[in-house]
Each structure stands twice: as C-alpha cells, then as structure tokens.
Short mmCIF file of C-alpha atoms in Angstrom, two decimals:
data_model
loop_
_atom_site.label_atom_id
_atom_site.label_comp_id
_atom_site.label_asym_id
_atom_site.label_seq_id
_atom_site.Cartn_x
_atom_site.Cartn_y
_atom_site.Cartn_z
CA MET A 267 1.19 -5.57 -44.12
CA ASP A 268 -0.32 -4.34 -40.82
CA ASP A 269 -1.18 -6.67 -37.94
CA SER A 270 -4.96 -6.56 -38.43
CA LYS A 271 -4.68 -7.52 -42.12
CA GLU A 272 -2.34 -10.37 -41.24
CA ILE A 273 -4.80 -11.61 -38.62
CA GLN A 274 -7.61 -11.66 -41.15
CA GLU A 275 -5.60 -13.48 -43.84
CA VAL A 276 -4.31 -16.14 -41.47
CA SER A 277 -7.52 -16.65 -39.52
CA VAL A 278 -9.80 -16.99 -42.55
CA GLN A 279 -8.12 -20.32 -43.23
CA GLN A 280 -7.73 -21.25 -39.56
CA GLY A 281 -10.46 -23.00 -37.60
CA ARG A 282 -10.20 -24.64 -34.25
CA ARG A 283 -6.93 -26.45 -33.68
CA LEU A 284 -8.58 -29.20 -31.55
CA HIS A 285 -11.87 -31.09 -31.71
CA GLY A 286 -13.94 -33.58 -29.75
CA PHE A 287 -12.56 -35.32 -26.68
CA ALA A 288 -9.10 -33.80 -27.14
CA LEU A 289 -10.58 -30.29 -27.10
CA VAL A 290 -12.63 -30.99 -23.98
CA SER A 291 -9.65 -32.56 -22.21
CA VAL A 292 -7.33 -29.64 -22.95
CA ILE A 293 -9.90 -26.98 -21.96
CA VAL A 294 -10.71 -28.77 -18.69
CA ALA A 295 -6.99 -29.17 -17.96
CA LEU A 296 -6.27 -25.49 -18.66
CA MET A 297 -9.16 -24.31 -16.49
CA LEU A 298 -8.14 -26.70 -13.70
CA MET A 299 -4.57 -25.39 -13.91
CA LEU A 300 -5.84 -21.82 -13.76
CA LEU A 301 -8.07 -22.65 -10.78
CA VAL A 302 -5.27 -24.28 -8.80
CA GLU A 303 -2.76 -21.51 -9.48
CA ALA A 304 -5.25 -18.66 -8.97
CA LEU A 305 -6.53 -20.20 -5.72
CA ASP A 306 -2.97 -20.28 -4.44
CA GLN A 307 -2.89 -16.49 -4.58
CA THR A 308 -5.87 -16.12 -2.21
CA ILE A 309 -6.01 -19.31 -0.17
CA VAL A 310 -2.75 -18.69 1.70
CA GLY A 311 -3.82 -15.36 3.22
CA THR A 312 -6.36 -16.95 5.58
CA ALA A 313 -3.84 -19.53 6.74
CA MET A 314 -0.99 -17.07 7.35
CA PRO A 315 -1.63 -16.44 11.08
CA ARG A 316 -1.51 -20.21 11.73
CA ILE A 317 1.56 -20.59 9.51
CA ILE A 318 3.38 -17.84 11.40
CA SER A 319 2.51 -19.38 14.76
CA SER A 320 3.98 -22.66 13.50
CA LEU A 321 7.08 -21.42 11.67
CA HIS A 322 7.56 -18.07 13.50
CA GLY A 323 9.26 -15.18 11.68
CA PHE A 324 6.48 -12.59 12.01
CA GLU A 325 8.84 -9.86 10.75
CA LEU A 326 8.85 -11.64 7.35
CA TYR A 327 5.06 -12.08 7.26
CA THR A 328 4.41 -10.09 4.08
CA TRP A 329 7.29 -11.71 2.17
CA VAL A 330 5.35 -14.95 1.86
CA VAL A 331 3.02 -13.07 -0.49
CA THR A 332 5.56 -10.60 -1.90
CA ALA A 333 7.96 -13.34 -3.04
CA TYR A 334 5.14 -15.06 -4.94
CA LEU A 335 4.07 -11.79 -6.61
CA LEU A 336 7.62 -10.82 -7.56
CA ALA A 337 8.44 -14.19 -9.10
CA SER A 338 5.20 -14.47 -11.08
CA THR A 339 5.51 -10.92 -12.44
CA VAL A 340 9.17 -11.24 -13.45
CA VAL A 341 8.65 -14.44 -15.44
CA VAL A 342 5.64 -13.29 -17.53
CA PRO A 343 7.34 -11.27 -20.33
CA LEU A 344 10.19 -13.78 -20.72
CA VAL A 345 7.91 -16.81 -21.04
CA GLY A 346 5.56 -14.95 -23.37
CA LYS A 347 8.36 -14.21 -25.82
CA LEU A 348 10.00 -17.63 -25.56
CA SER A 349 6.69 -19.38 -26.16
CA ASP A 350 6.36 -17.42 -29.41
CA GLN A 351 9.87 -18.46 -30.44
CA PHE A 352 9.86 -22.13 -29.44
CA GLY A 353 6.24 -23.19 -28.92
CA ARG A 354 3.99 -23.21 -25.87
CA LYS A 355 3.54 -26.85 -24.89
CA GLY A 356 6.96 -27.27 -23.29
CA PHE A 357 6.62 -24.06 -21.31
CA VAL A 358 3.13 -24.76 -20.01
CA LEU A 359 4.19 -28.24 -18.87
CA ALA A 360 7.36 -26.84 -17.29
CA GLY A 361 5.33 -24.14 -15.53
CA MET A 362 2.95 -26.69 -14.04
CA ALA A 363 5.85 -28.92 -12.96
CA ILE A 364 7.66 -25.99 -11.29
CA PHE A 365 4.46 -24.97 -9.52
CA LEU A 366 3.93 -28.51 -8.20
CA LEU A 367 7.56 -28.74 -7.05
CA GLY A 368 7.17 -25.44 -5.20
CA SER A 369 3.90 -26.67 -3.65
CA ALA A 370 5.46 -29.91 -2.44
CA LEU A 371 8.42 -28.09 -0.93
CA ALA A 372 6.26 -25.36 0.64
CA GLY A 373 4.27 -28.07 2.41
CA THR A 374 7.48 -29.34 4.01
CA ALA A 375 8.88 -25.92 5.03
CA GLN A 376 10.45 -25.94 8.49
CA ASN A 377 10.95 -22.18 8.85
CA ILE A 378 9.64 -18.97 7.32
CA GLU A 379 12.74 -18.45 5.17
CA GLN A 380 12.24 -21.81 3.47
CA LEU A 381 8.56 -21.06 2.91
CA ILE A 382 9.41 -17.73 1.23
CA ILE A 383 11.88 -19.43 -1.15
CA PHE A 384 9.42 -22.19 -2.02
CA ARG A 385 6.61 -19.66 -2.53
CA ALA A 386 8.85 -17.82 -5.00
CA LEU A 387 9.29 -21.12 -6.84
CA GLN A 388 5.51 -21.52 -6.89
CA GLY A 389 5.23 -17.97 -8.23
CA ILE A 390 7.51 -18.76 -11.19
CA GLY A 391 5.34 -21.72 -12.16
CA SER A 392 2.11 -19.80 -11.57
CA GLY A 393 3.24 -16.83 -13.65
CA MET A 394 4.04 -19.16 -16.54
CA GLY A 395 0.76 -21.05 -16.24
CA ILE A 396 -1.65 -18.15 -15.82
CA MET A 397 -0.12 -16.24 -18.73
CA LEU A 398 0.02 -19.23 -21.08
CA THR A 399 -3.54 -20.36 -20.28
CA SER A 400 -5.09 -17.33 -21.97
CA THR A 401 -2.55 -17.49 -24.81
CA LEU A 402 -3.33 -21.15 -25.49
CA LEU A 403 -7.04 -20.34 -25.67
CA ALA A 404 -6.14 -17.87 -28.43
CA ASP A 405 -4.09 -20.58 -30.16
CA ILE A 406 -6.94 -23.09 -30.04
CA PHE A 407 -9.78 -20.82 -31.13
CA PRO A 408 -9.99 -18.34 -34.02
CA PRO A 409 -10.58 -14.67 -33.10
CA GLU A 410 -14.35 -14.75 -33.53
CA GLU A 411 -14.70 -17.56 -30.93
CA ARG A 412 -12.24 -16.31 -28.32
CA ALA A 413 -14.60 -14.01 -26.42
CA ARG A 414 -16.91 -16.86 -25.38
CA TRP A 415 -14.05 -18.94 -24.06
CA MET A 416 -12.26 -16.03 -22.42
CA THR A 417 -15.35 -15.51 -20.25
CA LEU A 418 -14.68 -18.97 -18.83
CA TYR A 419 -11.17 -17.78 -17.93
CA GLY A 420 -12.67 -14.82 -16.06
CA VAL A 421 -15.26 -16.98 -14.26
CA VAL A 422 -12.61 -19.40 -12.99
CA TYR A 423 -10.34 -16.57 -11.85
CA GLY A 424 -13.24 -14.76 -10.17
CA PHE A 425 -14.44 -17.96 -8.51
CA SER A 426 -10.98 -18.52 -7.04
CA SER A 427 -10.98 -15.00 -5.60
CA LEU A 428 -14.41 -15.59 -4.07
CA VAL A 429 -13.89 -18.99 -2.44
CA GLY A 430 -10.13 -18.89 -1.80
CA PRO A 431 -10.20 -17.27 1.65
CA SER A 432 -13.01 -19.57 2.86
CA VAL A 433 -11.30 -22.70 1.55
CA GLY A 434 -8.04 -21.62 3.18
CA GLY A 435 -9.74 -21.16 6.54
CA LEU A 436 -11.58 -24.49 6.25
CA ILE A 437 -8.42 -26.46 5.47
CA THR A 438 -6.41 -24.69 8.16
CA ASP A 439 -9.00 -25.43 10.84
CA HIS A 440 -10.33 -28.82 9.76
CA GLY A 441 -7.76 -30.46 7.46
CA PRO A 442 -7.18 -34.16 8.20
CA LEU A 443 -4.40 -35.21 10.55
CA LEU A 444 -1.65 -37.43 9.12
CA GLY A 445 0.31 -39.13 11.89
CA SER A 446 3.46 -37.26 12.86
CA LEU A 447 3.61 -35.42 9.51
CA ILE A 448 0.56 -33.19 9.95
CA GLY A 449 -0.70 -32.31 13.42
CA GLU A 450 -3.18 -29.86 14.90
CA ALA A 451 -0.86 -26.89 14.38
CA THR A 452 0.29 -27.85 10.87
CA ARG A 453 -2.97 -28.61 9.06
CA TRP A 454 -2.09 -25.63 6.86
CA ARG A 455 0.33 -27.89 4.95
CA TRP A 456 -2.67 -29.39 3.11
CA ILE A 457 -3.10 -26.02 1.34
CA PHE A 458 0.03 -26.86 -0.64
CA TYR A 459 -0.29 -30.65 -0.80
CA LEU A 460 -3.76 -30.55 -2.37
CA ASN A 461 -2.23 -28.95 -5.47
CA LEU A 462 -0.33 -32.17 -6.23
CA PRO A 463 -3.07 -34.61 -7.35
CA LEU A 464 -4.87 -31.93 -9.34
CA GLY A 465 -1.63 -30.79 -10.95
CA ILE A 466 -0.69 -34.33 -11.96
CA VAL A 467 -4.06 -34.69 -13.74
CA VAL A 468 -3.37 -31.42 -15.58
CA LEU A 469 0.11 -32.55 -16.62
CA ALA A 470 -1.19 -35.89 -17.91
CA ALA A 471 -4.05 -34.33 -19.92
CA LEU A 472 -1.86 -31.64 -21.51
CA GLN A 473 0.91 -34.11 -22.32
CA LEU A 474 -1.53 -36.47 -24.02
CA PHE A 475 -3.87 -34.10 -25.84
CA LEU A 476 -2.15 -30.74 -26.36
CA PRO A 477 -0.35 -30.78 -29.76
CA ALA A 478 3.29 -29.72 -29.77
CA ASN A 479 2.58 -27.51 -32.80
CA ILE A 480 -0.44 -25.76 -31.24
CA SER A 481 1.27 -22.40 -31.84
CA GLU A 482 3.20 -21.09 -34.82
CA ARG A 483 6.87 -20.79 -33.84
CA THR A 484 8.76 -17.71 -34.93
CA SER A 485 12.22 -19.24 -34.44
CA LYS A 486 13.34 -21.54 -37.26
CA THR A 487 16.76 -22.22 -35.72
CA THR A 488 17.84 -25.00 -33.37
CA GLY A 489 20.72 -25.73 -31.03
CA TRP A 490 23.22 -22.99 -30.22
CA ALA A 491 21.80 -20.65 -32.85
CA ALA A 492 18.43 -20.83 -31.14
CA MET A 493 20.02 -20.12 -27.75
CA ARG A 494 21.84 -17.08 -29.13
CA SER A 495 18.55 -15.64 -30.39
CA ILE A 496 17.16 -15.48 -26.86
CA ASP A 497 17.22 -11.95 -25.45
CA PHE A 498 19.09 -12.82 -22.24
CA LYS A 499 20.30 -9.26 -21.73
CA GLY A 500 16.77 -7.87 -22.03
CA ALA A 501 15.43 -10.59 -19.73
CA LEU A 502 17.95 -9.74 -16.99
CA LEU A 503 17.30 -6.00 -17.28
CA ALA A 504 13.53 -6.53 -17.22
CA ALA A 505 13.77 -8.84 -14.21
CA GLY A 506 15.99 -6.42 -12.31
CA ALA A 507 13.79 -3.43 -13.14
CA THR A 508 10.62 -5.29 -12.14
CA ILE A 509 12.06 -6.47 -8.82
CA CYS A 510 13.33 -2.97 -7.97
CA LEU A 511 10.03 -1.34 -8.95
CA LEU A 512 7.85 -3.76 -6.98
CA LEU A 513 10.11 -3.60 -3.93
CA GLY A 514 10.29 0.19 -4.11
CA LEU A 515 6.51 0.53 -4.41
CA THR A 516 5.97 -1.95 -1.57
CA TRP A 517 8.32 -0.03 0.71
CA ALA A 518 6.79 3.28 -0.39
CA GLY A 519 3.41 2.11 0.90
CA ASP A 520 4.96 0.95 4.19
CA ALA A 521 4.30 3.43 6.97
CA ALA A 522 7.68 2.60 8.55
CA LEU A 523 9.57 3.64 5.39
CA GLY A 524 7.48 5.69 2.96
CA TRP A 525 8.50 7.38 -0.29
CA SER A 526 11.16 9.57 1.28
CA ALA A 527 13.19 6.74 2.85
CA PRO A 528 16.68 6.40 1.29
CA LEU A 529 16.10 2.68 0.65
CA THR A 530 12.83 3.38 -1.18
CA MET A 531 14.28 6.21 -3.26
CA ALA A 532 17.41 4.23 -4.20
CA THR A 533 15.34 1.21 -5.27
CA LEU A 534 12.96 3.28 -7.40
CA ILE A 535 15.85 5.15 -9.05
CA ALA A 536 17.50 1.82 -9.81
CA ALA A 537 14.22 0.62 -11.36
CA PHE A 538 14.05 3.73 -13.55
CA VAL A 539 17.65 3.33 -14.75
CA LEU A 540 17.17 -0.38 -15.47
CA TYR A 541 13.98 0.28 -17.46
CA ILE A 542 15.81 2.89 -19.57
CA LEU A 543 18.60 0.39 -20.27
CA PHE A 544 15.98 -2.27 -21.05
CA PHE A 545 14.25 -0.11 -23.67
CA ILE A 546 17.62 0.74 -25.27
CA CYS A 547 18.52 -2.95 -25.33
CA GLU A 548 15.16 -3.92 -26.88
CA ARG A 549 15.62 -1.44 -29.69
CA PHE A 550 18.68 -3.26 -30.97
CA ALA A 551 17.90 -6.86 -29.93
CA GLN A 552 17.56 -9.50 -32.65
CA GLU A 553 14.52 -11.07 -30.89
CA PRO A 554 13.41 -8.41 -28.36
CA LEU A 555 11.62 -9.58 -25.24
CA ILE A 556 8.98 -6.88 -25.79
CA SER A 557 8.93 -5.42 -29.28
CA LEU A 558 8.53 -1.67 -28.90
CA ASP A 559 6.61 -1.50 -32.17
CA LEU A 560 3.73 -3.24 -30.38
CA PHE A 561 2.92 0.12 -28.82
CA ARG A 562 2.39 1.62 -32.27
CA ASN A 563 -0.72 -0.56 -32.39
CA GLN A 564 -3.44 1.69 -30.94
CA ILE A 565 -5.59 -1.20 -29.76
CA PHE A 566 -2.67 -2.88 -28.00
CA SER A 567 -1.64 0.36 -26.27
CA ALA A 568 -5.18 1.20 -25.13
CA ALA A 569 -5.87 -2.35 -23.92
CA SER A 570 -2.57 -2.49 -22.02
CA ALA A 571 -3.32 0.85 -20.36
CA LEU A 572 -6.75 -0.49 -19.34
CA SER A 573 -5.11 -3.60 -17.90
CA LEU A 574 -2.75 -1.44 -15.81
CA LEU A 575 -5.53 0.87 -14.60
CA GLN A 576 -7.87 -2.03 -13.80
CA GLY A 577 -5.26 -3.47 -11.45
CA MET A 578 -4.73 -0.08 -9.82
CA VAL A 579 -8.46 0.34 -9.12
CA TRP A 580 -9.21 -3.30 -8.25
CA LEU A 581 -6.71 -3.89 -5.43
CA SER A 582 -6.99 -0.33 -4.08
CA LEU A 583 -10.74 -0.82 -3.58
CA GLY A 584 -10.13 -4.31 -2.21
CA ILE A 585 -7.88 -2.92 0.53
CA TYR A 586 -9.40 0.46 1.41
CA VAL A 587 -13.14 -0.30 1.28
CA PRO A 588 -12.75 -3.00 3.99
CA LEU A 589 -10.66 -0.51 5.99
CA PHE A 590 -13.50 2.00 5.78
CA LEU A 591 -16.08 -0.60 6.80
CA GLN A 592 -14.09 -1.75 9.82
CA GLY A 593 -12.25 1.41 10.84
CA VAL A 594 -14.95 4.02 10.19
CA LEU A 595 -18.24 2.14 10.39
CA GLY A 596 -17.04 -0.25 13.10
CA LEU A 597 -17.96 -3.53 11.39
CA SER A 598 -16.26 -6.79 12.30
CA ALA A 599 -14.02 -8.50 9.77
CA THR A 600 -16.74 -11.10 9.13
CA ALA A 601 -19.44 -8.45 8.62
CA ALA A 602 -17.16 -6.44 6.33
CA GLY A 603 -16.49 -9.55 4.25
CA ALA A 604 -20.22 -10.25 3.98
CA THR A 605 -20.82 -6.65 2.87
CA ILE A 606 -18.26 -6.93 0.07
CA THR A 607 -19.16 -10.45 -1.13
CA PRO A 608 -22.06 -9.28 -3.37
CA ALA A 609 -19.65 -6.93 -5.15
CA THR A 610 -17.32 -9.86 -5.88
CA VAL A 611 -20.19 -11.89 -7.32
CA ILE A 612 -21.35 -8.92 -9.41
CA SER A 613 -17.87 -8.40 -10.86
CA MET A 614 -17.76 -12.06 -11.97
CA ALA A 615 -21.22 -11.77 -13.53
CA SER A 616 -20.44 -8.53 -15.36
CA GLY A 617 -17.18 -9.97 -16.70
CA THR A 618 -19.05 -12.99 -18.06
CA LEU A 619 -21.74 -10.77 -19.59
CA ALA A 620 -19.13 -8.48 -21.17
CA GLY A 621 -17.42 -11.44 -22.81
CA LEU A 622 -20.72 -12.72 -24.21
CA LEU A 623 -21.63 -9.27 -25.54
CA VAL A 624 -18.27 -8.95 -27.26
CA SER A 625 -18.72 -12.37 -28.88
CA ILE A 626 -22.17 -11.36 -30.17
CA PHE A 627 -21.64 -7.76 -31.24
CA ASN A 628 -17.84 -7.56 -31.60
CA ARG A 629 -17.86 -4.18 -29.85
CA TYR A 630 -14.96 -3.63 -27.46
CA GLN A 631 -14.98 0.15 -27.30
CA LEU A 632 -18.63 0.81 -26.44
CA ILE A 633 -18.77 -1.95 -23.82
CA SER A 634 -15.52 -0.71 -22.24
CA ILE A 635 -16.68 2.91 -22.16
CA ILE A 636 -19.98 1.97 -20.50
CA GLY A 637 -18.17 -0.25 -17.99
CA MET A 638 -15.60 2.41 -17.09
CA LEU A 639 -18.29 5.06 -16.69
CA VAL A 640 -20.27 2.79 -14.34
CA MET A 641 -17.08 2.03 -12.39
CA SER A 642 -16.30 5.75 -12.10
CA ILE A 643 -19.82 6.46 -10.80
CA GLY A 644 -19.36 3.77 -8.15
CA VAL A 645 -15.96 5.13 -7.09
CA PHE A 646 -17.42 8.66 -7.01
CA LEU A 647 -20.12 7.44 -4.60
CA LEU A 648 -17.49 5.72 -2.45
CA TRP A 649 -15.58 9.02 -2.40
CA GLN A 650 -18.67 10.67 -0.87
CA MET A 651 -18.88 8.26 2.10
CA THR A 652 -18.78 9.60 5.68
CA PRO A 653 -19.07 8.01 9.15
CA ALA A 654 -22.85 8.48 8.77
CA THR A 655 -22.98 6.22 5.68
CA SER A 656 -24.78 2.96 6.40
CA PRO A 657 -23.06 -0.40 5.68
CA LEU A 658 -25.89 -1.26 3.27
CA LEU A 659 -25.29 1.93 1.27
CA ALA A 660 -21.52 1.37 1.27
CA GLY A 661 -22.08 -2.16 -0.03
CA MET A 662 -24.34 -0.82 -2.81
CA PHE A 663 -21.69 1.70 -3.86
CA MET A 664 -19.13 -1.10 -4.02
CA VAL A 665 -21.52 -3.19 -6.13
CA ILE A 666 -21.86 -0.34 -8.64
CA ALA A 667 -18.09 0.06 -8.88
CA SER A 668 -17.61 -3.71 -9.25
CA LEU A 669 -20.30 -3.90 -11.92
CA GLY A 670 -18.19 -1.64 -14.14
CA LEU A 671 -14.84 -3.05 -13.00
CA GLY A 672 -15.81 -6.61 -13.91
CA VAL A 673 -16.27 -5.59 -17.55
CA LEU A 674 -12.49 -5.27 -17.86
CA PHE A 675 -11.72 -8.85 -16.84
CA PRO A 676 -12.01 -10.31 -20.38
CA ILE A 677 -11.74 -7.27 -22.66
CA PRO A 678 -8.05 -6.15 -22.51
CA THR A 679 -6.72 -9.64 -23.20
CA LEU A 680 -9.27 -10.23 -25.97
CA ALA A 681 -8.51 -6.89 -27.61
CA VAL A 682 -4.76 -7.49 -27.51
CA GLN A 683 -4.98 -11.01 -28.92
CA ASN A 684 -7.44 -10.10 -31.68
CA SER A 685 -5.34 -7.12 -32.78
CA LEU A 686 -2.13 -9.16 -33.22
CA PRO A 687 -1.12 -12.01 -35.56
CA ASN A 688 -0.68 -15.52 -34.15
CA THR A 689 3.10 -15.22 -34.24
CA ARG A 690 2.95 -12.42 -31.64
CA LEU A 691 0.24 -13.76 -29.33
CA GLY A 692 2.65 -14.79 -26.57
CA ALA A 693 4.67 -11.57 -26.44
CA GLY A 694 1.59 -9.36 -26.81
CA THR A 695 -0.45 -11.17 -24.14
CA ALA A 696 2.55 -11.24 -21.80
CA ALA A 697 3.21 -7.50 -22.17
CA SER A 698 -0.42 -6.69 -21.38
CA LYS A 699 -0.54 -9.07 -18.41
CA TYR A 700 2.78 -7.75 -17.14
CA LEU A 701 1.26 -4.28 -16.87
CA GLY A 702 -1.83 -5.82 -15.29
CA LEU A 703 0.36 -7.39 -12.59
CA LEU A 704 2.21 -4.12 -11.94
CA GLY A 705 -1.06 -2.20 -11.63
CA PRO A 706 -2.16 -3.45 -8.18
CA THR A 707 1.19 -2.70 -6.54
CA LEU A 708 1.42 0.73 -8.17
CA GLY A 709 -2.16 1.64 -7.25
CA VAL A 710 -1.90 0.54 -3.62
CA ALA A 711 1.42 2.39 -3.20
CA ILE A 712 0.00 5.65 -4.58
CA VAL A 713 -3.25 5.45 -2.60
CA GLY A 714 -1.32 4.45 0.52
CA VAL A 715 0.82 7.56 0.31
CA VAL A 716 -2.25 9.75 -0.20
CA VAL A 717 -4.04 8.18 2.78
CA ASN A 718 -1.04 8.22 5.11
CA HIS A 719 -0.12 11.83 4.36
CA SER A 720 -3.62 13.26 4.61
CA ALA A 721 -3.81 13.19 8.42
CA SER A 722 -1.61 14.53 11.17
CA SER A 723 -0.89 11.03 12.43
CA ASN A 724 -0.89 7.72 10.63
CA PRO A 725 -4.47 6.41 10.82
CA VAL A 726 -3.71 3.10 9.12
CA LYS A 727 -1.54 1.67 11.90
CA HIS A 728 -4.51 0.71 14.05
CA LEU A 729 -8.28 0.77 13.84
CA PRO A 730 -9.86 3.87 15.43
CA THR A 731 -11.30 3.53 18.92
CA SER A 732 -13.10 6.88 19.17
CA PRO A 733 -15.42 8.98 16.98
CA ALA A 734 -12.65 11.56 16.50
CA GLU A 735 -10.27 8.90 15.17
CA GLN A 736 -13.02 7.50 12.95
CA GLN A 737 -13.60 10.93 11.45
CA MET A 738 -9.88 11.38 10.88
CA LEU A 739 -9.67 8.02 9.11
CA ALA A 740 -12.79 8.84 7.05
CA THR A 741 -11.17 12.08 5.88
CA ALA A 742 -7.91 10.31 5.01
CA LEU A 743 -9.77 7.60 3.09
CA GLN A 744 -11.75 10.24 1.22
CA TYR A 745 -8.46 11.51 -0.20
CA GLY A 746 -7.55 7.92 -1.04
CA PHE A 747 -10.82 7.38 -2.92
CA SER A 748 -10.19 10.59 -4.84
CA ALA A 749 -6.94 9.04 -6.12
CA ILE A 750 -8.85 5.88 -7.13
CA LEU A 751 -11.40 8.10 -8.90
CA ILE A 752 -8.58 9.61 -10.95
CA PHE A 753 -7.49 6.08 -11.95
CA SER A 754 -11.10 5.37 -12.98
CA LEU A 755 -11.37 8.49 -15.12
CA LEU A 756 -8.07 7.65 -16.81
CA ALA A 757 -9.57 4.23 -17.61
CA VAL A 758 -12.54 5.98 -19.25
CA LEU A 759 -10.06 7.99 -21.34
CA ALA A 760 -8.11 4.86 -22.34
CA SER A 761 -11.32 3.08 -23.38
CA LEU A 762 -12.01 5.88 -25.89
CA PHE A 763 -8.93 4.72 -27.83
CA LEU A 764 -9.89 1.03 -27.82
CA LYS A 765 -10.99 0.56 -31.42
CA ASP A 766 -13.09 -2.44 -32.46
CA VAL A 767 -11.35 -5.17 -34.49
CA GLN A 768 -13.04 -6.51 -37.63
CA LEU A 769 -12.85 -10.26 -37.05
CA PRO A 770 -12.67 -12.79 -39.89
CA GLY A 771 -15.86 -14.48 -38.69
CA LYS A 772 -17.73 -11.21 -39.19
CA LEU A 773 -16.51 -10.66 -42.76
CA SER A 774 -18.69 -11.19 -45.78
CA ALA A 775 -18.22 -14.31 -47.90
CA LYS A 776 -16.76 -12.23 -50.73
CA GLU A 777 -14.23 -10.58 -48.38
CA LYS A 778 -13.24 -13.97 -46.94
CA GLU A 779 -12.68 -15.33 -50.44
CA ARG A 780 -10.51 -12.35 -51.32
CA LEU A 781 -8.39 -12.68 -48.18
CA ALA A 782 -8.04 -16.44 -48.58
CA VAL A 783 -6.20 -16.04 -51.92
CA PRO A 784 -2.42 -15.83 -51.26
CA GLN A 785 -1.17 -12.47 -52.44
CA GLU A 786 2.00 -13.96 -53.95
CA THR A 787 -0.02 -16.33 -56.17
CA THR A 788 -2.17 -13.48 -57.45
CA ILE A 789 0.85 -11.43 -58.44
CA THR A 790 2.56 -14.34 -60.12
CA SER A 791 -0.54 -15.22 -62.17
CA LYS A 792 -0.90 -11.62 -63.28
CA GLU A 793 2.70 -11.46 -64.41
CA ALA A 794 2.34 -14.76 -66.27
CA ASN A 795 -0.73 -13.51 -68.12
CA GLU A 796 1.05 -10.30 -69.12
CA ARG A 797 3.89 -12.37 -70.54
#
C-alpha cells in the first residue's frame, strides 16, 4: 500500500486528537514555545556588541550564533526519528527543559567560551522544540485541517523575526537592574532569563494537557531491545557530517579563509565522506534515521528541495540586500532596516494567505508555482539594481521577492506531512526541516564566494567610502544576485513536481465509506461466503 492510500485510510477514521480547553491549552503552549525559541535566534544579535564588551573574546564573536545553529541542526533528524519510535511528549518536554537549562546558564556566563557552550545547549533544546511543534500540529489535526493551523506556525515564526532585533535592543539598553547580579553593562542577561517563566508555563501546560499517546509509536519493544533499535551509528555519522558541512561552508564564506583554504577543503571532504558512510549505514539499518525510500515519494522530494532552496534564497537576500543599501546607496543601518521592514511584513502576510488558500482549495502545486515565479521576478529586479537605484525602488523590489518567498513558509511542511502516514510524520518532517536548516548556510556560502571573487579586491571587508568603491561593490553584488536568481529558478522547477494530495476531508461520502472498511475484514468475509 502506498503512503497516500495509507494516509486516507487512517485519516478517514481520525478526527482531532484534542478538544475544548485541552486543545486550546496545548496550542497556546506550542505557539508560546515556538515564539520563545524562535525569538532566541534573532534577539541575541542586537545584544552581541554589549555582550562582547562585557565578556570580551571578540575573535569568537560569530561562534555564539554558529554554536546555536550547529546544535539545532544536528539534533533535528535524530529527534524526528526517535519521536516516531517512542512518542513525542517526552521529547518535546525534554527539549523545552534543555532549552531552559541552557538559557539559565547562558544568563550566568562569565566568559565568551561559557556562553558559546550554553548557547549550544540552548540550540539542542530549540532544535527539538521547533521541529516537534509542527509535527505535533500534524498529530493533533487531520490532514484537511492542518493548513489553517500551520499558518499560525508561520505567523509566530515571522513575528519573532520581525520584533526580535528590536526587543533585543530594548532589553539590552533598558532592562531592569538587579542589585549586584545585573548592572548597567550586563542588562543583556535578561535576554536569557526572560525565557524561564514563559518556558515553565509551557512545560506545565504540555505536561497536564498533552496526551502521552498523541502520536502512533512505531516501536513496540521496550527496555534493551528498544535501545538496540535506535540507529546510533547513523546518528553519529549524520551529526559528524552536518558539523563538518556547516563548518566548512562557514569557513568557505569567510574572506580570511575561503574555499581554497586547506582547513575548508579538508572539512568539506570529511563531510562528503561521512555523508556517503551515512547513506550506506541507513540502507542496512533496522530503524534508519532517515529512510531513503522517503525520497521515492515525489511530493516529499519536491517539498524538501523547496525547503532547501527557500533557505538559500531567504538568508542570502537578508544579508546582501542590506549590504547593497548601506554599501552602495549609502543608507544608515537604521534606514536600511526601515527599508526592509515592509518586505518582512509582506512575507508573513503572504505565508498566512498561502496557508489559507491551501486549506480552501487543497492546491499546493499551483500556489507554489505562482509564489516562486513572483519571487524570481523580485530577485531579477534586485539583480538589475545599480548605484542609481533609489532606496524606495530597492525596497519595492525586495517586497516583490518577499511576497513570493513567504508562500513557501507553510507549504513544504504541509506537503510533506500530508503525503506521509502518521507513523512517519516525525522522520519526514525532520528530514525536510533538516534540509531547510542547511539551506541558509549553503546559500550564503555560495553567494559569498561569488561576491568575493567578482572584484579585484574584497569589497565586503568594509563599506565603500568613494563612488568608485560603491560601483565595484554594486558590480560584485550583481553577480551575487545572479546566483540567488539561479536558486529562485531552481525553486520554480522544484514546484512543478509538487503534486497535490487528495485529502480525506475532500473525498466523497462514498469514497470515505469505502476507505473506512478494513481491507482484511472484506477479504475474510468474501472467503467465508465462498465457503
């Protein structure tokens, strides 16, 4: 039986898993958990200059963010698979507890090395929570209702991206003093401490109202037999490959190292070898971390490719459009932020609208194609920018690109979940989100190489101070936007393969009745009649 048929047969008999006050409590708790953990990705950036002045260690500046990203990416596929095997409640509670522990410790950090370690601990908890939030929504709601609720996921995530930097600056500058614990120079500690009361509310609500059997477990064993079924070898290979890949890509985009540096090349080669070993291991594993047969599902493959490409476009635009505004057009950081803010709002709105349209019409492919075409038009216009382009026009181009880009916030996850049976929701969602997390690093590394190698000197080291330098940077960024345009066109191509899923809620009454009859019972009755 294929996955889509299994989805229909199971879901015809499956309604919502929660109702009433319990449903409201769990949804609010999940969204609050998502808000806290997503905010933590953006809120720290504004506070980093003050943190560095307090803890020192400027040479490790980027590792405060890199450690968080590495840890959250590494944990996603492992937790996705284990939550399928052993249930999700324990993992989501553990993820929240680990995140709160990391937050508490990060607030007490006495040097930059401690902060990096504690941020990695936060990243483990955040990776578990953000992945399981969307998976639990799929557990709670049948396929035909998921699109409406997944839009809420996108709104919360988009809201955190919008307000995070401002909230971080506000707390860093005006957070309350607390005797000898928090002084003028250490108000930034509140960024981490404020997670604690909110996180405790989340833990209490999920412990009380989230059923332990919210998901269908695939592992029927317990004790040592259950431990032996865990794909530890695959988990270690995947973790090692991910760490090497992300480090290699980060160093490749570093002007001081670049792609040709021995350290970069050795790390990327190690990542390649580890990934090969991982795929060999998964082929023979009893309970593979990522089942390779998932990629035989056309919808899963297309949606995962879209998730990867979305990340490549999203962060590349987020880094290089502000660089154009400040380095070529001469805007201040504040003015550049104000120019880009409408694009952020538009992306949130278009993601919400896309989710609603999917819930009404059940059309993934057409909506994705239209969104990717609009995004490509916006990136094409950004590619055409010169030093004579006005800030208003540049902002409009970014709005057009974001209008199409926002469409992809809910669709890949929805398509993956609705194309797989409930027993594979965790692994399937995790695999898609894993690629989505790799996308930003891969995209920025590729565009960074294109930009840095397109001029005689490195124009990204400092902002231009003369018209000649501005023109040189504009030319380099034009090459960078051409790379982003290629990513966009590949996303258009991937969306052509994203077939629509026939959801149980859209079936006729006669079809539902047919699917609701267990196949084994039908066969047995037929044989009995023949006898």
